[in-house]
Short mmCIF file of C-alpha atoms in Angstrom, two decimals:
data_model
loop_
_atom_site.label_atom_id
_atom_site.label_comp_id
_atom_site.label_asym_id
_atom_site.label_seq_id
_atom_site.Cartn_x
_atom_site.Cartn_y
_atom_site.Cartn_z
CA UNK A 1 0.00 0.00 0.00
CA UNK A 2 2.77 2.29 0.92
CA UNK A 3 4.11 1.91 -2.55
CA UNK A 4 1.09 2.37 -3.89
CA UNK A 5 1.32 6.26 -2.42
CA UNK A 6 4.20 6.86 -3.45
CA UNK A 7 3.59 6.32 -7.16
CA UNK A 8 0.72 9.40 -6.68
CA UNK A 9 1.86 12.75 -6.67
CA UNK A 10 -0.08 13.97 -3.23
CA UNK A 11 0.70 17.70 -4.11
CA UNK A 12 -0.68 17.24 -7.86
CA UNK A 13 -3.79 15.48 -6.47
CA UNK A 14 -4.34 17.95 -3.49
CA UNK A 15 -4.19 20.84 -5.90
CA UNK A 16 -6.97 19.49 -8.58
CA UNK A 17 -9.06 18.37 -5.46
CA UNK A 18 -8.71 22.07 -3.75
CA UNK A 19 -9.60 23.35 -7.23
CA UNK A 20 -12.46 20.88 -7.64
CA UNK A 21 -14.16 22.39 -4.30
CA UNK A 22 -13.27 25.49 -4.75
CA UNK A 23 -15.44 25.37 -7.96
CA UNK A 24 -17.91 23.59 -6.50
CA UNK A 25 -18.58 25.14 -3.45
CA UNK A 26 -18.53 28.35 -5.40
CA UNK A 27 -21.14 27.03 -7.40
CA UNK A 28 -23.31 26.46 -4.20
CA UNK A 29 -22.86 29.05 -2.75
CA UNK A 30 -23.70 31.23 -6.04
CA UNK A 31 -27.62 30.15 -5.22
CA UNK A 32 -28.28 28.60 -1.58
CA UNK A 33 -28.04 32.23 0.28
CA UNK A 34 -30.99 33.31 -1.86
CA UNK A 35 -33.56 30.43 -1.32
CA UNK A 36 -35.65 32.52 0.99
CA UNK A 37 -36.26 35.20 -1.97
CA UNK A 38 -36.68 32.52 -4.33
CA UNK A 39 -39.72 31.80 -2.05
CA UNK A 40 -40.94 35.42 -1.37
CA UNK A 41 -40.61 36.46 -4.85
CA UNK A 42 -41.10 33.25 -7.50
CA UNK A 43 -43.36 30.83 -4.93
CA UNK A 44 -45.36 33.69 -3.04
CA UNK A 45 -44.86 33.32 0.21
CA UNK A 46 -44.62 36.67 1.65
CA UNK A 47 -45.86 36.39 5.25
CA UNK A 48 -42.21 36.23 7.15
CA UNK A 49 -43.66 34.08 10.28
CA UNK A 50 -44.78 31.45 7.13
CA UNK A 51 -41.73 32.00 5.75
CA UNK A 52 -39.30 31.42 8.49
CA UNK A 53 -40.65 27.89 9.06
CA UNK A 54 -40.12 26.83 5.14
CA UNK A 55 -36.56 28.13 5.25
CA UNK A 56 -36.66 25.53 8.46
CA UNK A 57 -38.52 22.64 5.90
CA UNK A 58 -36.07 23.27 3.21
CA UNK A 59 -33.38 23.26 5.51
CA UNK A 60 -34.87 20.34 7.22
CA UNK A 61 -35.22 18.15 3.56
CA UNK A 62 -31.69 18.49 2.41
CA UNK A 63 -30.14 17.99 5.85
CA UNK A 64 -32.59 14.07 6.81
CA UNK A 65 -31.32 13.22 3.33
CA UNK A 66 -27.69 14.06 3.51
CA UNK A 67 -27.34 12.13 7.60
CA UNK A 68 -28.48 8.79 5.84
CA UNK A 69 -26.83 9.20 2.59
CA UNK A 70 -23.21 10.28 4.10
CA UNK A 71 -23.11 6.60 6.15
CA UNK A 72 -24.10 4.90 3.01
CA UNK A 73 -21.79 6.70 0.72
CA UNK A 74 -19.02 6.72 3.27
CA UNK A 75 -18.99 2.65 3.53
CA UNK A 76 -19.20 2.83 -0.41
CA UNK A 77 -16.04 4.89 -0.26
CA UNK A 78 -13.71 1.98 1.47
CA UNK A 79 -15.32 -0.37 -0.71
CA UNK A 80 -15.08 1.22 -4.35
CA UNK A 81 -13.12 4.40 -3.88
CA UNK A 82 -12.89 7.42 -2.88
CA UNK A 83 -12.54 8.96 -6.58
CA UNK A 84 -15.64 7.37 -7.66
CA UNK A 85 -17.96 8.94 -4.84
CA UNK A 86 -16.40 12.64 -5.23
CA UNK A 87 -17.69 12.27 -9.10
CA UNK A 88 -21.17 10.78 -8.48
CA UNK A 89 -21.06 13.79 -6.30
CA UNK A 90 -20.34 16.32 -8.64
CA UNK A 91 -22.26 14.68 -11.30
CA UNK A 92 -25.53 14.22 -9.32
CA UNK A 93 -25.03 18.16 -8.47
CA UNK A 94 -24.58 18.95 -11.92
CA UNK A 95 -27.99 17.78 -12.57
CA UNK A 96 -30.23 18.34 -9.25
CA UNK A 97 -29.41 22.06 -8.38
CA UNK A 98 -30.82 24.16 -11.44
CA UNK A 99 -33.81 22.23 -10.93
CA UNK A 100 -34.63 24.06 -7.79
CA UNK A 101 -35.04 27.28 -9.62
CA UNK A 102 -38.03 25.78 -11.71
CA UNK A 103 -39.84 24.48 -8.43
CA UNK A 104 -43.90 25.39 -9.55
CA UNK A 105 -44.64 25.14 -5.21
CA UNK A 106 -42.65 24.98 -2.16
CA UNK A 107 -43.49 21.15 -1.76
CA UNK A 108 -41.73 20.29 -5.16
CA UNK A 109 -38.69 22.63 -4.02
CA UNK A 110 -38.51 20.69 -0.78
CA UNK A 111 -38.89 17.33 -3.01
CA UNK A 112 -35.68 17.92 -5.40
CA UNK A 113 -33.97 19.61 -2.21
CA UNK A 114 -33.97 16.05 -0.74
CA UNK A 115 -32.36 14.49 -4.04
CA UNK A 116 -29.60 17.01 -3.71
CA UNK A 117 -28.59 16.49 -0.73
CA UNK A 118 -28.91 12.53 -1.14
CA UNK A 119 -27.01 11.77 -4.59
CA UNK A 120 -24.57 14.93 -4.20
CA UNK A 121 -22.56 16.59 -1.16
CA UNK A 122 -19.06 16.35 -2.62
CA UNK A 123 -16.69 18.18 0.61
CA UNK A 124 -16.76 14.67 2.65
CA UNK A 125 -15.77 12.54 -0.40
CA UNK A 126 -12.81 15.40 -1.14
CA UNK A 127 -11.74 14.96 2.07
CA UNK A 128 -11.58 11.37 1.95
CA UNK A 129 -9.76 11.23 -1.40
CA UNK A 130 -6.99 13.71 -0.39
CA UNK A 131 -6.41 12.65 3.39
CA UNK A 132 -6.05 8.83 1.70
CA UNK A 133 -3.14 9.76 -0.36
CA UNK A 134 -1.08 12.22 1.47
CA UNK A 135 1.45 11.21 4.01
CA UNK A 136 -0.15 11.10 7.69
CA UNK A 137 2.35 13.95 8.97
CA UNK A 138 0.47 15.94 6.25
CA UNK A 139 -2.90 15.39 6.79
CA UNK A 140 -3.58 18.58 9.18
CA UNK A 141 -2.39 20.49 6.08
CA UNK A 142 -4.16 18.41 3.83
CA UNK A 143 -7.39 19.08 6.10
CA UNK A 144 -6.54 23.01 6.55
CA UNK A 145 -6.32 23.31 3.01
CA UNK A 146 -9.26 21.82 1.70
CA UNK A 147 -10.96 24.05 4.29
CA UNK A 148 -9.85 27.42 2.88
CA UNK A 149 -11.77 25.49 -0.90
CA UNK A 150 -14.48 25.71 1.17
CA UNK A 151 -13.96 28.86 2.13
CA UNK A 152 -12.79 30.88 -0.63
CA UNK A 153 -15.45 29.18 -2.93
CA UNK A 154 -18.19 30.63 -1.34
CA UNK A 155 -16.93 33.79 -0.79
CA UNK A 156 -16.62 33.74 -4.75
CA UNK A 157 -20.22 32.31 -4.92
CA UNK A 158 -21.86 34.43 -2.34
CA UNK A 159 -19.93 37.15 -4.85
CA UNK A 160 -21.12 35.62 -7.68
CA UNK A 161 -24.63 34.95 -6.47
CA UNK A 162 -25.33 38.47 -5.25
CA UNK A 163 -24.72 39.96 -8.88
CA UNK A 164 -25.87 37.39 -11.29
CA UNK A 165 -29.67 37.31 -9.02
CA UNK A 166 -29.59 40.73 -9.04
CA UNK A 167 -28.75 41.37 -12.71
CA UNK A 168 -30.30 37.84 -14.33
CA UNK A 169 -32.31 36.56 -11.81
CA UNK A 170 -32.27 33.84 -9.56
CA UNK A 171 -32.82 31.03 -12.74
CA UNK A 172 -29.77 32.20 -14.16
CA UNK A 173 -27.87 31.98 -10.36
CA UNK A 174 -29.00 28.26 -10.04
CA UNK A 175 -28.31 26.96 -13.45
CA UNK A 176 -24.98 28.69 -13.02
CA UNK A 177 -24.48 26.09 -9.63
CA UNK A 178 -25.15 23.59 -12.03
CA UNK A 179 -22.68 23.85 -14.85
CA UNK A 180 -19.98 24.77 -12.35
CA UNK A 181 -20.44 21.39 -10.86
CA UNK A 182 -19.95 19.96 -13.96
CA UNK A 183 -17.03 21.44 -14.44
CA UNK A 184 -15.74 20.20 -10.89
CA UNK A 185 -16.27 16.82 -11.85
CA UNK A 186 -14.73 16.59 -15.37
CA UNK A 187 -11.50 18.20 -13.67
CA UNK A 188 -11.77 14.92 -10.92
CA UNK A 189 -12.07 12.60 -13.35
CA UNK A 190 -9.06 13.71 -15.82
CA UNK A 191 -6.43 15.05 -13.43
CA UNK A 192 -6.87 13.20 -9.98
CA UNK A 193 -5.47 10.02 -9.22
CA UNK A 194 -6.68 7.24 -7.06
CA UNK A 195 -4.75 3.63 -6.58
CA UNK A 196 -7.35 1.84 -5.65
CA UNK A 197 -7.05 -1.98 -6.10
CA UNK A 198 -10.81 -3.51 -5.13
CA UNK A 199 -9.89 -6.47 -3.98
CA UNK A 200 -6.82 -5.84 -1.72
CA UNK A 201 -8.82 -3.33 -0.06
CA UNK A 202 -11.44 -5.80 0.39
CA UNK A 203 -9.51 -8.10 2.51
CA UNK A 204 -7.51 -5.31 4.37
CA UNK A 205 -11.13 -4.35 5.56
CA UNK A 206 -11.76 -7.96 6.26
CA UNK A 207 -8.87 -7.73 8.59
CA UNK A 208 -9.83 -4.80 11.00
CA UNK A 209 -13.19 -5.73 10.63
CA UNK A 210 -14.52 -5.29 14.21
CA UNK A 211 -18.33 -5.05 15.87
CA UNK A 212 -19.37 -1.32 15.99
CA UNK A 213 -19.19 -1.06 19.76
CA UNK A 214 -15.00 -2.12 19.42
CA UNK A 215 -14.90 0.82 16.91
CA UNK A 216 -16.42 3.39 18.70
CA UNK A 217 -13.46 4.45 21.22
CA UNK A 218 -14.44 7.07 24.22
CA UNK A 219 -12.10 9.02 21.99
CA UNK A 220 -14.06 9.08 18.48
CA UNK A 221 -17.54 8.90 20.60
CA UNK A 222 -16.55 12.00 21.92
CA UNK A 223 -15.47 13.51 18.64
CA UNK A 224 -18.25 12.36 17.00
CA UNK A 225 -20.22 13.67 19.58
CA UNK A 226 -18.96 17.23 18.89
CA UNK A 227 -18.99 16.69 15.17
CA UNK A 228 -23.11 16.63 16.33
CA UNK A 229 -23.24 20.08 18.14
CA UNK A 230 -20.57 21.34 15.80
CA UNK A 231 -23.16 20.54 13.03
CA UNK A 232 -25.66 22.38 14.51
CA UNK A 233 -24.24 25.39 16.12
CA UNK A 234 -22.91 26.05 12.26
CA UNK A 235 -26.08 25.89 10.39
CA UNK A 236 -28.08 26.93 12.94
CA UNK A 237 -27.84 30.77 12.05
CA UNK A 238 -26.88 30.62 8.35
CA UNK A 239 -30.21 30.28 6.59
CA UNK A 240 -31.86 33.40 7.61
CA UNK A 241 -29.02 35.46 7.18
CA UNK A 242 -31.10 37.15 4.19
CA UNK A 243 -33.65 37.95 6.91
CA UNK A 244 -30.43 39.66 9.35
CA UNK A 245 -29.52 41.78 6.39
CA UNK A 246 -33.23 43.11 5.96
CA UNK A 247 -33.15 44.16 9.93
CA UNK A 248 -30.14 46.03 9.50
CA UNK A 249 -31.70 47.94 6.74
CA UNK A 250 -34.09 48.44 8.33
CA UNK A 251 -36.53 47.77 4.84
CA UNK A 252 -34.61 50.08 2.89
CA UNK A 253 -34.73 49.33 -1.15
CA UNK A 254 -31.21 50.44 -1.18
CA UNK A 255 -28.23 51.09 1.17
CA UNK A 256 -24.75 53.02 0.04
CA UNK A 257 -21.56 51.48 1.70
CA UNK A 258 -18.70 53.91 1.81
CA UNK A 259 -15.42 51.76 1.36
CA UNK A 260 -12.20 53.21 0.95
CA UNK A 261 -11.87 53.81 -2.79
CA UNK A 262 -15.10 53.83 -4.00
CA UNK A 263 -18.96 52.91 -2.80
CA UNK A 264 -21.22 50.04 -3.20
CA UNK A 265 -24.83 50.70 -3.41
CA UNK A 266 -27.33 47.60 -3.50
CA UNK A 267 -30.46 45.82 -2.68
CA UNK A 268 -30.97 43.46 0.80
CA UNK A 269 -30.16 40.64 -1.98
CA UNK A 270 -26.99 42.67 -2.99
CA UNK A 271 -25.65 43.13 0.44
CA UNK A 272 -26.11 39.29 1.37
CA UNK A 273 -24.26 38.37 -0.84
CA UNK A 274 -21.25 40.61 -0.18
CA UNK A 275 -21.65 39.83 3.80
CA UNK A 276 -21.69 36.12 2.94
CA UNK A 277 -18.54 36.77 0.97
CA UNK A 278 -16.62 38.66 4.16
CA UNK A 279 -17.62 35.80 6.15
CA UNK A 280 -16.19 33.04 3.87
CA UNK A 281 -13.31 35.18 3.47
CA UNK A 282 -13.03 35.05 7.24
CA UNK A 283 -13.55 31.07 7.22
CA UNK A 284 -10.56 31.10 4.48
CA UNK A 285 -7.82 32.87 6.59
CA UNK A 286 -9.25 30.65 9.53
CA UNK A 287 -8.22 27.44 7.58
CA UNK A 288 -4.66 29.06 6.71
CA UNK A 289 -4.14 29.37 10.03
CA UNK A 290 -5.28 25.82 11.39
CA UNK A 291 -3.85 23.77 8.85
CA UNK A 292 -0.42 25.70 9.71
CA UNK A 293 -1.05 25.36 13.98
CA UNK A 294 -2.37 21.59 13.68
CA UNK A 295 0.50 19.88 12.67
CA UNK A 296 2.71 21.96 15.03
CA UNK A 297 0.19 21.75 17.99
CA UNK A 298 -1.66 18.77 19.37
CA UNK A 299 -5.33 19.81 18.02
CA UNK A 300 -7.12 19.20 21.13
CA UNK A 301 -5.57 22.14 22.63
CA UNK A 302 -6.17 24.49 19.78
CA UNK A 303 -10.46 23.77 20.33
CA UNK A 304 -11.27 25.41 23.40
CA UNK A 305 -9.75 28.49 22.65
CA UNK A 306 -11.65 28.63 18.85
CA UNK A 307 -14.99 27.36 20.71
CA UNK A 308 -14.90 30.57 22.91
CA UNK A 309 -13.73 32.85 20.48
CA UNK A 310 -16.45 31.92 17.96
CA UNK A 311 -19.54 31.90 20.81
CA UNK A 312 -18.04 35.83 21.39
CA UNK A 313 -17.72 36.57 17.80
CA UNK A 314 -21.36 35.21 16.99
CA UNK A 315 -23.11 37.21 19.48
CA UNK A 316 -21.26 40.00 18.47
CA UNK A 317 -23.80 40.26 15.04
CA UNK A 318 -27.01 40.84 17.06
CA UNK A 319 -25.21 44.33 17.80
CA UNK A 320 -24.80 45.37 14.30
CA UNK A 321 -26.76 48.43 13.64
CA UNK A 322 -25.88 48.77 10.16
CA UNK A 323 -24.71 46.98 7.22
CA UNK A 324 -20.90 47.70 7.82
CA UNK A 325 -20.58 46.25 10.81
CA UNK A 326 -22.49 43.16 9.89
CA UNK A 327 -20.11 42.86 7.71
CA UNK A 328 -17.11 43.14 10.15
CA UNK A 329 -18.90 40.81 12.59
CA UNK A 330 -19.49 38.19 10.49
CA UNK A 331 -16.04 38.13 9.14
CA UNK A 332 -14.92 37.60 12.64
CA UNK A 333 -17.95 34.67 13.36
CA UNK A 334 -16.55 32.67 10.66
CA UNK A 335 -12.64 33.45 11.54
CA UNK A 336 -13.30 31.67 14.77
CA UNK A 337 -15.80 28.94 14.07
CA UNK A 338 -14.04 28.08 10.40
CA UNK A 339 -11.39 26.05 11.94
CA UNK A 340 -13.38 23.76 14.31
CA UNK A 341 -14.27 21.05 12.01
CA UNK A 342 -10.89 20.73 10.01
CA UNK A 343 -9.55 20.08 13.91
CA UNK A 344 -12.32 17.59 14.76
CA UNK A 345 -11.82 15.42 11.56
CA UNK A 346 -7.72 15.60 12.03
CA UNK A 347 -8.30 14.38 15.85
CA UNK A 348 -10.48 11.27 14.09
CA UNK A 349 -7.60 10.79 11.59
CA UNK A 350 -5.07 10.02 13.96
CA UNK A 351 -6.89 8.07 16.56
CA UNK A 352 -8.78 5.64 13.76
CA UNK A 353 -7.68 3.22 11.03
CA UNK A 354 -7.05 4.24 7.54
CA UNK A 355 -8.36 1.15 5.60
CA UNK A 356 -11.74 2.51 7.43
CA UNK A 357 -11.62 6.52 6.87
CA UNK A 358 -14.16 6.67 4.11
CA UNK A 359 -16.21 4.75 6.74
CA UNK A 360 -15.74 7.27 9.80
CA UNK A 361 -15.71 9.81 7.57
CA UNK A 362 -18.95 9.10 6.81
CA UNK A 363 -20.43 9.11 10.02
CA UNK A 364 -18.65 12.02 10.62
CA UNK A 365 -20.18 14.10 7.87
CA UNK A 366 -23.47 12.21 8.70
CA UNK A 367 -23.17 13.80 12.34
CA UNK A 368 -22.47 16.79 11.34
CA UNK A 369 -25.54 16.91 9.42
CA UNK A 370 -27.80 15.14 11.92
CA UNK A 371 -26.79 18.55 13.66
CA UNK A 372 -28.57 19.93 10.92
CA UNK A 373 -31.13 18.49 11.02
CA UNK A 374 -31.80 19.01 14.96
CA UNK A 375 -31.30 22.41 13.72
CA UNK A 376 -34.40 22.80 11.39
CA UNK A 377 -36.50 22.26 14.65
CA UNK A 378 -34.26 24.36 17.03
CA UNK A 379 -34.30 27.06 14.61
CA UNK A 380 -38.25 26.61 14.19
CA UNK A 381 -39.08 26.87 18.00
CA UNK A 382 -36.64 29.83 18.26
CA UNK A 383 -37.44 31.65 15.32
CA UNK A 384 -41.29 31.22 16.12
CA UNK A 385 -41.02 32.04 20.11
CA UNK A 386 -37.80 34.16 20.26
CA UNK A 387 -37.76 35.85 16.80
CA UNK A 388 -34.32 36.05 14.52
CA UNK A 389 -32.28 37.44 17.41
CA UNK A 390 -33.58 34.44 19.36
CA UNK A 391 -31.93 32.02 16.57
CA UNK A 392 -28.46 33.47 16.71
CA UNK A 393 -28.32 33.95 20.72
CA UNK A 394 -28.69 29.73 20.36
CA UNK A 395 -26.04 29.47 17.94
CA UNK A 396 -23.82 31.66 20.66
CA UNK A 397 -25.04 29.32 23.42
CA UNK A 398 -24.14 25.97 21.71
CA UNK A 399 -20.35 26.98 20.68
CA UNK A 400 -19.92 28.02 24.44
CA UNK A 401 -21.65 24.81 26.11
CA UNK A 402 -19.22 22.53 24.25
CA UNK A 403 -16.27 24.10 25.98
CA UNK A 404 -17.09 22.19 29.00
CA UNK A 405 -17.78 19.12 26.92
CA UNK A 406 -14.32 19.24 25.15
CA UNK A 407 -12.49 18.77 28.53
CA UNK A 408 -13.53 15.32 28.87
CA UNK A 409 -12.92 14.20 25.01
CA UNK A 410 -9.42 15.89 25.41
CA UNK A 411 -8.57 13.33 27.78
CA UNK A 412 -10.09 10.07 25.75
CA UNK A 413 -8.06 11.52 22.84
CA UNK A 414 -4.75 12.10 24.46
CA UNK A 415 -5.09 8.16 26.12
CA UNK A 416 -6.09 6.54 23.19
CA UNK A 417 -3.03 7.75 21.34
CA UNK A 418 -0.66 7.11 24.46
CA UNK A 419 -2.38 3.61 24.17
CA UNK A 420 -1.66 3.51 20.24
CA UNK A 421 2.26 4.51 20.82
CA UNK A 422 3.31 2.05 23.63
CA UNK A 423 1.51 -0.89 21.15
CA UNK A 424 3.73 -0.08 18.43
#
């Protein structure tokens, strides 16, 4: 197997990968932000209350079909390939996502919502497929800089977005997602590598084959555990940030931002786009730095630290008062809370086996979406008892309760890798 490696340039592979995402998550994030105008303005749902709790179904559909399809497609991974999964991703993107833009009612947009989410979601495979063939003293900067893809594509596609809806609208935005996922896929299939020999991979996962409760250490319970609130302290703000933006401006057609060499001037749509940008920018520079710190610094120390950081930085919105320091705020939310899962998913790395990392990946990703999906009816009982401010204090609340809980899971970690270094 070791051979194997060495006969793939890691570097080569990591590069088309990054680039992959990078397109791809651009291309996502060119039309998600705008779902709840697709709803006001093309489906006709204009009371906000009503409103509010459809962003919460849509957010609901895509999340209960991504927790069951990341297991499935994570156990496919170990079995097939990694490659393979990352283009049935892309490919099943390609085809779903413009679709959402021709949705006649909300229940048909909550129908092909589900089939995204279930036959695409191509970040998890990504990360499978580079972390596999990179060397393991690497994989913290494999991890850090698949994160700033993530990152820096949607900054481009909140960027993106935010024009082509305003200019073309929001047809043109999703059919964009759509052909930019095609081109993700074709640059997978031609330029990354994979040695991937079925049958010797077969047997090595014969070998290790263990019952579930062997596999599931204090140590990855514990990360998986916070892979779960992680999950849902991320999402649990980030589909109403459309309705944030429309507080601030305070249902004003237009706003003027001064910067320092010229002004922008734009709609509510406009501006969420170019906040969602500042906040992916701050999620980029936050996976620069983590990718840099984790393979210097045992990971487990860098979390509590980023936990509290990003509870402080998240409250800090509800006290914008205009659109500039939205902007500012947000930047900083994403800073702090951009490098939490890249350190979660390197702390599973090195405590778990690699003939089974699709596998944990999988329920990794799975978790983390799970938290999504407790977050449709979180965000539901907050945004209907509490209002929008209500929704963000929560998201606030969760990244500072699991500072407590990442005492505990420190300690798991730190003896199951003691435990792995005296059996060598």
């Amino acid at each position: 197997m070791q051979a194997a490696k060495t006969e793939i340039n890691w570097k080569k592979n990591l590069f088309f990968i990054w680039l992959s995402q990078f397109l791809s998550l651009a291309g996502f994030a060119s039309c998600m932000p705008f779902i709840p105008k697709v709803m006001e303005e093309y489906l006709g749902i204009t009371d906000t209350g009503l409103r509010l709790q459809y962003i919460s179904a849509y957010h609901f559909s895509g999340m209960i079909s991504l927790c069951v399809s990341m297991v499935v497609w994570g156990m496919l991974a170990d079995r097939f390939g990694r490659k393979m999964m990352l283009l049935r991703a892309s490919f099943a993107a390609m085809i779903f996502y413009p679709l959402l833009a021709l949705s006649p009612n909300i229940w048909i947009l909550l129908l092909i919502r589900f089939c995204c989410s279930f036959f695409s979601g191509t970040y998890n495979p990504a990360q499978t497929l580079a972390v596999s063939t990179a060397p393991p003293e690497k994989h913290g900067f494999v991890l850090g800089v698949l994160s700033t893809a993530l990152w820096s594509g949607y900054m481009l596609g909140y960027l993106i977005g935010g024009v082509v809806a305003e200019k073309f609208g929001f047809t043109a935005a999703f059919t964009s997602c759509g052909i930019i996922y095609g081109i993700s896929g074709l640059l997978v299939m031609f330029f990354v590598k994979e040695k991937f020999d079925r049958k010797v991979e077969q047997k090595k996962l014969a070998a290790v084959k263990k019952p579930v409760r062997q596999l599931l250490t204090p140590g990855v319970c514990g990360i998986l555990m916070m892979v779960l609130f992680m999950g849902l302290a991320r999402r649990l703000g980030e589909p109403f940030l459309a309705e944030l933006v429309g507080n601030v401006m305070r249902d004003k057609e237009t706003v003027s931002l001064n910067c320092l060499f010229f002004t922008l001037t734009g709609s509510e749509v406009f501006f969420t786009g170019i906040i969602s940008a500042g906040a992916s920018l701050g999620g980029f520079f936050s996976g620069v730095c983590i990718g840099w710190l984790c393979d210097r610094i045992a990971p487990r120390k860098l979390l509590i630290p980023v936990l509290l950081s990003s509870s402080i930085a998240t409250a800090a919105q509800l006290f914008s008062n205009e659109v500039t320091v939205l902007i500012i705020a947000r930047f900083f939310a994403y800073f702090s809370a951009g490098g939490i899962m890249p350190i979660l998913q390197l702390m599973l790395t090195r405590i778990t086996r690699p003939e089974l990392r699709g596998t944990f990946f999988g329920w990794s990703g799975s978790l983390s979406t799970a938290g999504g999906v407790v977050c449709a009816f979180v965000s539901w009982i907050l945004g209907k008892y509490f209002g929008l401010r209500g929704i963000y204090w929560g998201e606030a609340a969760i990244y500072l309760l699991m500072v407590p809980l990442m005492i505990p899971v420190g300690i798991a970690v730190k003896r199951e890798l003691l435990d792995e270094y005296k059996n060598k």
